[in-house]
CSV table of C-alpha atoms and ligand atoms in Angstrom, one decimal:
chain,number,residue,atom,x,y,z
L,1,MET,CA,0.0,0.0,0.0
L,2,THR,CA,1.2,3.5,-0.9
L,3,THR,CA,1.5,6.0,1.9
L,4,ARG,CA,1.0,9.5,0.8
L,5,ARG,CA,2.1,12.2,3.2
L,6,LYS,CA,-0.7,14.7,3.8
L,7,LEU,CA,-0.4,18.3,2.5
L,8,ALA,CA,-2.0,21.4,3.9
L,9,ALA,CA,-1.7,24.1,1.2
L,10,GLY,CA,-2.9,27.7,1.7
L,11,ASN,CA,-3.9,30.1,-1.0
L,12,TRP,CA,-3.9,33.7,0.1
L,13,LYS,CA,-5.3,34.9,-3.2
L,14,MET,CA,-5.1,38.7,-3.6
L,15,ASN,CA,-5.0,39.3,0.2
L,16,GLY,CA,-2.5,40.2,2.8
L,17,THR,CA,0.3,42.6,3.4
L,18,GLN,CA,3.9,42.1,4.4
L,19,ALA,CA,2.8,42.4,8.0
L,20,ALA,CA,0.8,39.2,7.5
L,21,LEU,CA,4.1,37.3,7.3
L,22,ALA,CA,3.8,37.3,11.1
L,23,GLU,CA,1.1,34.6,10.5
L,24,ILE,CA,3.8,32.4,8.8
L,25,SER,CA,6.2,33.0,11.6
L,26,ALA,CA,3.5,31.9,14.1
L,27,LEU,CA,2.9,28.7,12.1
L,28,ASN,CA,6.6,28.0,11.9
L,29,ALA,CA,6.8,28.4,15.7
L,30,ALA,CA,3.7,26.3,16.4
L,31,PHE,CA,4.7,23.4,14.1
L,32,PRO,CA,8.4,22.9,14.2
L,33,ALA,CA,8.0,19.3,12.9
L,34,PRO,CA,4.5,19.0,11.4
L,35,ALA,CA,3.2,15.5,10.4
L,36,CYS,CA,2.1,16.9,7.1
L,37,ASP,CA,3.7,19.1,4.4
L,38,VAL,CA,2.7,22.7,4.6
L,39,ILE,CA,2.8,25.2,1.8
L,40,ILE,CA,1.4,28.8,1.7
L,41,CYS,CA,0.9,30.6,-1.7
L,42,PRO,CA,0.9,34.3,-1.0
L,43,PRO,CA,0.7,37.1,-3.6
L,44,ALA,CA,4.0,37.0,-5.6
L,45,PRO,CA,5.6,40.1,-4.1
L,46,PHE,CA,5.7,38.4,-0.7
L,47,ILE,CA,7.4,35.2,-1.9
L,48,SER,CA,11.0,36.2,-1.2
L,49,ALA,CA,10.3,37.5,2.3
L,50,MET,CA,8.3,34.4,3.1
L,51,ALA,CA,11.0,32.1,1.8
L,52,ALA,CA,13.6,34.0,3.9
L,53,LEU,CA,11.8,32.9,7.0
L,54,LYS,CA,13.2,29.4,6.2
L,55,GLY,CA,10.7,27.6,8.4
L,56,VAL,CA,8.8,24.4,7.8
L,57,VAL,CA,6.1,26.4,5.9
L,58,LYS,CA,7.1,26.2,2.2
L,59,VAL,CA,6.2,28.9,-0.2
L,60,GLY,CA,4.3,28.6,-3.5
L,61,GLY,CA,3.1,30.8,-6.3
L,62,GLN,CA,-0.5,31.2,-7.3
L,63,ASP,CA,0.0,31.1,-11.0
L,64,CYS,CA,2.9,31.2,-13.5
L,65,HIS,CA,3.3,32.0,-17.2
L,66,ALA,CA,4.1,29.1,-19.5
L,67,ASN,CA,7.3,30.8,-20.8
L,68,ALA,CA,10.5,31.1,-18.9
L,69,SER,CA,11.0,34.8,-19.6
L,70,GLY,CA,10.1,37.4,-22.2
L,71,ALA,CA,7.8,40.3,-23.0
L,72,HIS,CA,4.8,39.4,-20.9
L,73,THR,CA,4.0,42.4,-18.8
L,74,GLY,CA,2.6,41.6,-15.4
L,75,ASP,CA,3.2,37.9,-15.6
L,76,VAL,CA,5.6,35.8,-13.5
L,77,SER,CA,7.4,32.7,-14.8
L,78,ALA,CA,8.0,29.5,-12.9
L,79,GLU,CA,11.7,30.2,-13.0
L,80,ILE,CA,11.2,33.6,-11.4
L,81,LEU,CA,9.0,32.0,-8.7
L,82,ALA,CA,11.7,29.4,-8.0
L,83,ASP,CA,14.4,32.1,-7.9
L,84,ALA,CA,12.4,33.9,-5.3
L,85,GLY,CA,12.3,30.8,-3.1
L,86,ALA,CA,9.1,29.1,-4.2
L,87,THR,CA,9.0,25.3,-4.3
L,88,ALA,CA,5.5,25.0,-5.7
L,89,VAL,CA,2.9,26.8,-7.8
L,90,ILE,CA,-0.9,26.5,-8.2
L,91,VAL,CA,-2.0,26.2,-11.8
L,92,GLY,CA,-5.5,26.3,-13.2
L,93,HIS,CA,-7.3,27.6,-10.1
L,94,SER,CA,-10.9,28.1,-11.0
L,95,GLU,CA,-10.5,31.9,-10.5
L,96,ARG,CA,-7.7,31.9,-13.1
L,97,ARG,CA,-9.9,29.8,-15.4
L,98,ALA,CA,-12.8,32.2,-15.0
L,99,ASP,CA,-11.0,35.6,-14.7
L,100,HIS,CA,-8.4,34.9,-17.4
L,101,GLY,CA,-10.2,32.4,-19.6
L,102,GLU,CA,-7.5,29.7,-19.0
L,103,SER,CA,-8.2,26.5,-20.9
L,104,ASP,CA,-7.1,23.0,-19.9
L,105,GLN,CA,-4.3,23.3,-22.5
L,106,THR,CA,-3.1,26.6,-20.9
L,107,VAL,CA,-3.1,24.9,-17.5
L,108,ASN,CA,-1.2,21.9,-19.0
L,109,ASP,CA,1.4,24.3,-20.4
L,110,LYS,CA,1.8,26.0,-17.1
L,111,ALA,CA,2.2,22.7,-15.3
L,112,GLN,CA,5.0,21.8,-17.6
L,113,ALA,CA,6.6,25.2,-16.9
L,114,ALA,CA,6.4,24.5,-13.2
L,115,TRP,CA,8.2,21.2,-13.7
L,116,ARG,CA,10.8,22.9,-16.0
L,117,ALA,CA,11.6,25.2,-13.1
L,118,GLY,CA,11.7,22.4,-10.5
L,119,LEU,CA,8.4,23.4,-8.9
L,120,LEU,CA,5.6,21.2,-7.6
L,121,ALA,CA,2.6,21.8,-9.8
L,122,ILE,CA,-0.7,22.0,-7.9
L,123,ILE,CA,-3.2,21.5,-10.7
L,124,CYS,CA,-6.8,22.5,-9.9
L,125,VAL,CA,-10.0,21.0,-11.3
L,126,GLY,CA,-13.6,21.2,-10.3
L,127,GLU,CA,-17.1,21.6,-11.6
L,128,VAL,CA,-19.5,24.5,-11.4
L,129,GLU,CA,-22.8,24.2,-9.6
L,130,ASP,CA,-24.9,23.7,-12.8
L,131,GLU,CA,-22.6,20.9,-13.8
L,132,ARG,CA,-23.1,19.1,-10.5
L,133,THR,CA,-26.8,19.7,-10.5
L,134,ALA,CA,-27.0,18.2,-14.0
L,135,GLY,CA,-25.2,15.1,-12.8
L,136,ASN,CA,-22.1,15.9,-14.9
L,137,ALA,CA,-19.5,16.6,-12.2
L,138,LEU,CA,-17.5,13.4,-12.8
L,139,SER,CA,-17.3,13.8,-16.6
L,140,ILE,CA,-16.4,17.5,-16.3
L,141,VAL,CA,-13.6,16.7,-13.9
L,142,GLY,CA,-12.5,13.7,-16.0
L,143,GLY,CA,-12.1,16.0,-19.0
L,144,GLN,CA,-10.2,18.6,-16.9
L,145,LEU,CA,-7.8,15.9,-15.6
L,146,ALA,CA,-7.2,14.6,-19.1
L,147,GLY,CA,-6.5,18.0,-20.6
L,148,SER,CA,-4.7,19.8,-17.7
L,149,ILE,CA,-2.3,17.1,-16.5
L,150,PRO,CA,0.7,16.7,-18.8
L,151,ASP,CA,2.3,13.4,-19.6
L,152,GLY,CA,5.0,12.7,-17.2
L,153,ALA,CA,3.1,13.5,-14.0
L,154,THR,CA,4.4,11.8,-10.8
L,155,GLY,CA,3.9,12.2,-7.1
L,156,GLU,CA,7.1,14.1,-7.0
L,157,ASN,CA,6.1,16.8,-9.5
L,158,THR,CA,2.3,17.0,-9.2
L,159,VAL,CA,-0.5,17.4,-6.8
L,160,ILE,CA,-4.2,17.5,-7.9
L,161,ALA,CA,-6.6,19.8,-6.1
L,162,TYR,CA,-10.3,19.0,-6.5
L,163,GLU,CA,-12.2,22.2,-5.8
L,164,PRO,CA,-15.9,22.3,-6.7
L,165,VAL,CA,-16.3,26.0,-7.8
L,166,TRP,CA,-19.6,26.3,-5.9
L,167,ALA,CA,-17.9,25.4,-2.6
L,168,ILE,CA,-15.1,28.0,-2.9
L,169,GLY,CA,-15.6,30.9,-0.5
L,170,THR,CA,-19.2,30.0,0.1
L,171,GLY,CA,-19.2,27.9,3.2
L,172,LEU,CA,-20.9,25.2,1.2
L,173,VAL,CA,-19.1,21.8,1.2
L,174,PRO,CA,-20.1,18.6,-0.8
L,175,THR,CA,-21.2,15.7,1.3
L,176,LEU,CA,-18.3,13.4,2.4
L,177,LYS,CA,-19.8,10.8,0.1
L,178,ASP,CA,-19.6,13.1,-2.9
L,179,ILE,CA,-16.0,14.0,-2.0
L,180,ALA,CA,-15.1,10.3,-1.8
L,181,GLU,CA,-16.9,9.5,-5.1
L,182,MET,CA,-14.9,12.3,-6.9
L,183,HIS,CA,-11.5,11.4,-5.3
L,184,ASP,CA,-12.0,7.7,-6.0
L,185,PHE,CA,-13.0,8.5,-9.6
L,186,MET,CA,-9.8,10.7,-10.0
L,187,ARG,CA,-7.6,7.9,-8.6
L,188,ALA,CA,-9.2,5.5,-11.1
L,189,GLU,CA,-8.7,8.0,-14.0
L,190,LEU,CA,-5.1,8.5,-13.2
L,191,THR,CA,-4.5,4.8,-12.7
L,192,THR,CA,-5.9,4.2,-16.2
L,193,ARG,CA,-3.6,6.8,-17.7
L,194,PHE,CA,-0.4,6.5,-15.7
L,195,GLY,CA,-0.6,3.0,-14.1
L,196,ALA,CA,-1.2,2.3,-10.5
L,197,ASP,CA,2.5,2.6,-9.4
L,198,VAL,CA,2.5,6.3,-10.5
L,199,ALA,CA,-1.1,7.2,-9.9
L,200,ASN,CA,-0.9,6.0,-6.3
L,201,THR,CA,1.9,8.4,-5.5
L,202,ILE,CA,0.0,11.5,-6.6
L,203,ARG,CA,-1.7,13.4,-3.8
L,204,PHE,CA,-5.2,14.7,-4.1
L,205,LEU,CA,-6.3,17.8,-2.2
L,206,TYR,CA,-9.9,18.8,-1.5
L,207,GLY,CA,-10.5,22.5,-1.6
L,208,GLY,CA,-13.6,24.6,-1.0
L,209,SER,CA,-14.6,26.0,2.4
L,210,VAL,CA,-12.2,23.9,4.4
L,211,LYS,CA,-12.1,25.1,8.0
L,212,PRO,CA,-10.6,23.9,11.3
L,213,THR,CA,-14.1,22.6,12.1
L,214,ASN,CA,-14.5,20.3,9.1
L,215,ALA,CA,-10.9,19.5,8.2
L,216,ALA,CA,-10.6,16.3,10.2
L,217,GLU,CA,-13.7,14.7,8.7
L,218,ILE,CA,-12.6,15.7,5.2
L,219,PHE,CA,-9.1,14.4,5.7
L,220,ALA,CA,-10.5,11.0,6.7
L,221,VAL,CA,-12.3,10.6,3.3
L,222,SER,CA,-11.0,8.0,0.9
L,223,ASN,CA,-8.3,9.3,-1.4
L,224,VAL,CA,-8.2,12.8,0.3
L,225,ASP,CA,-4.5,13.5,0.9
L,226,GLY,CA,-4.9,17.1,2.2
L,227,ALA,CA,-6.6,20.4,1.5
L,228,LEU,CA,-6.2,23.5,-0.5
L,229,VAL,CA,-7.4,26.3,1.7
L,230,GLY,CA,-8.4,29.9,0.8
L,231,GLY,CA,-10.0,32.0,3.5
L,232,ALA,CA,-8.9,29.9,6.5
L,233,SER,CA,-5.2,30.0,5.4
L,234,LEU,CA,-5.0,33.8,6.2
L,235,LYS,CA,-4.7,33.4,10.0
L,236,ALA,CA,-2.3,31.1,11.7
L,237,ALA,CA,-4.9,30.2,14.3
L,238,ASP,CA,-7.3,28.9,11.6
L,239,PHE,CA,-4.7,27.3,9.4
L,240,GLY,CA,-2.9,25.8,12.4
L,241,GLY,CA,-6.2,24.0,13.2
L,242,ILE,CA,-6.2,22.5,9.7
L,243,ILE,CA,-2.5,21.5,9.9
L,244,ALA,CA,-3.2,19.8,13.2
L,245,ALA,CA,-6.2,17.9,11.7
L,246,ALA,CA,-4.0,16.7,8.8
L,247,ALA,CA,-1.4,15.4,11.2
L,248,ASN,CA,-4.0,13.4,13.1
L,249,ALA,CA,-5.6,11.9,10.0
M,301,PGA,P1,-11.9,28.8,0.3
M,301,PGA,O1,-11.0,28.8,-1.1
M,301,PGA,O2,-11.1,27.9,1.3
M,301,PGA,O3,-11.9,30.2,0.8
M,301,PGA,O4,-13.2,28.2,0.0
M,301,PGA,C1,-10.5,27.6,-1.6
M,301,PGA,C2,-9.6,27.9,-2.8
M,301,PGA,O5,-10.1,28.6,-3.7
M,301,PGA,O6,-8.5,27.3,-3.0
């Protein structure tokens, strides 16, 4: 049986100030040797300062351009993130897909860019509410997995985050049965494509309104290897509760 170390990943989105780095210092102090991996993805301007804290909380980007460098005003490459001290980058978050029209192919290109720079790619998928209501959640996510994950994915270079769009920032969470159904389905899809030996090493995060109060029950669900957390990652007190729950799972 494959043991996958749990991962608690935080996504600050477009929030925070440099003063908020005190939250990271608090986490580093509270969890000197956490039983799960911990990554926070702050706005890009904070990455260097966060990396300089050199604690157990690793630093990730929230997006990257597919190219290594060039005339792309306002964008950040995976290489620049790595140079600033990031070890991971989120690609294909639903807010990027919606706000910037990112397709599965765009996300696939960005995941390959992450690998090129030596970063862990956290590839996000998830259905919108109408798709779930219509009974199409599995097929939508299956298509996103097929299109967004490049050939060559392994547990070393890739994490998949299942984030139902209707659960993000809303306080709504799927039933534990629905989370299990989706994560088991994703494991089966990756097993078909990559073989069990590789598929079983790739961690699956659940994301969407994860809080300290529901983290433990979500971490106990089949094929849930951690969480991608938005709102509850901004405060050490909240995120610390989620790290503690992952450690106990
Ligand atoms: P939330 O966001 O935890 O605030 O729902 C999750 C995410 O978008 O990753």
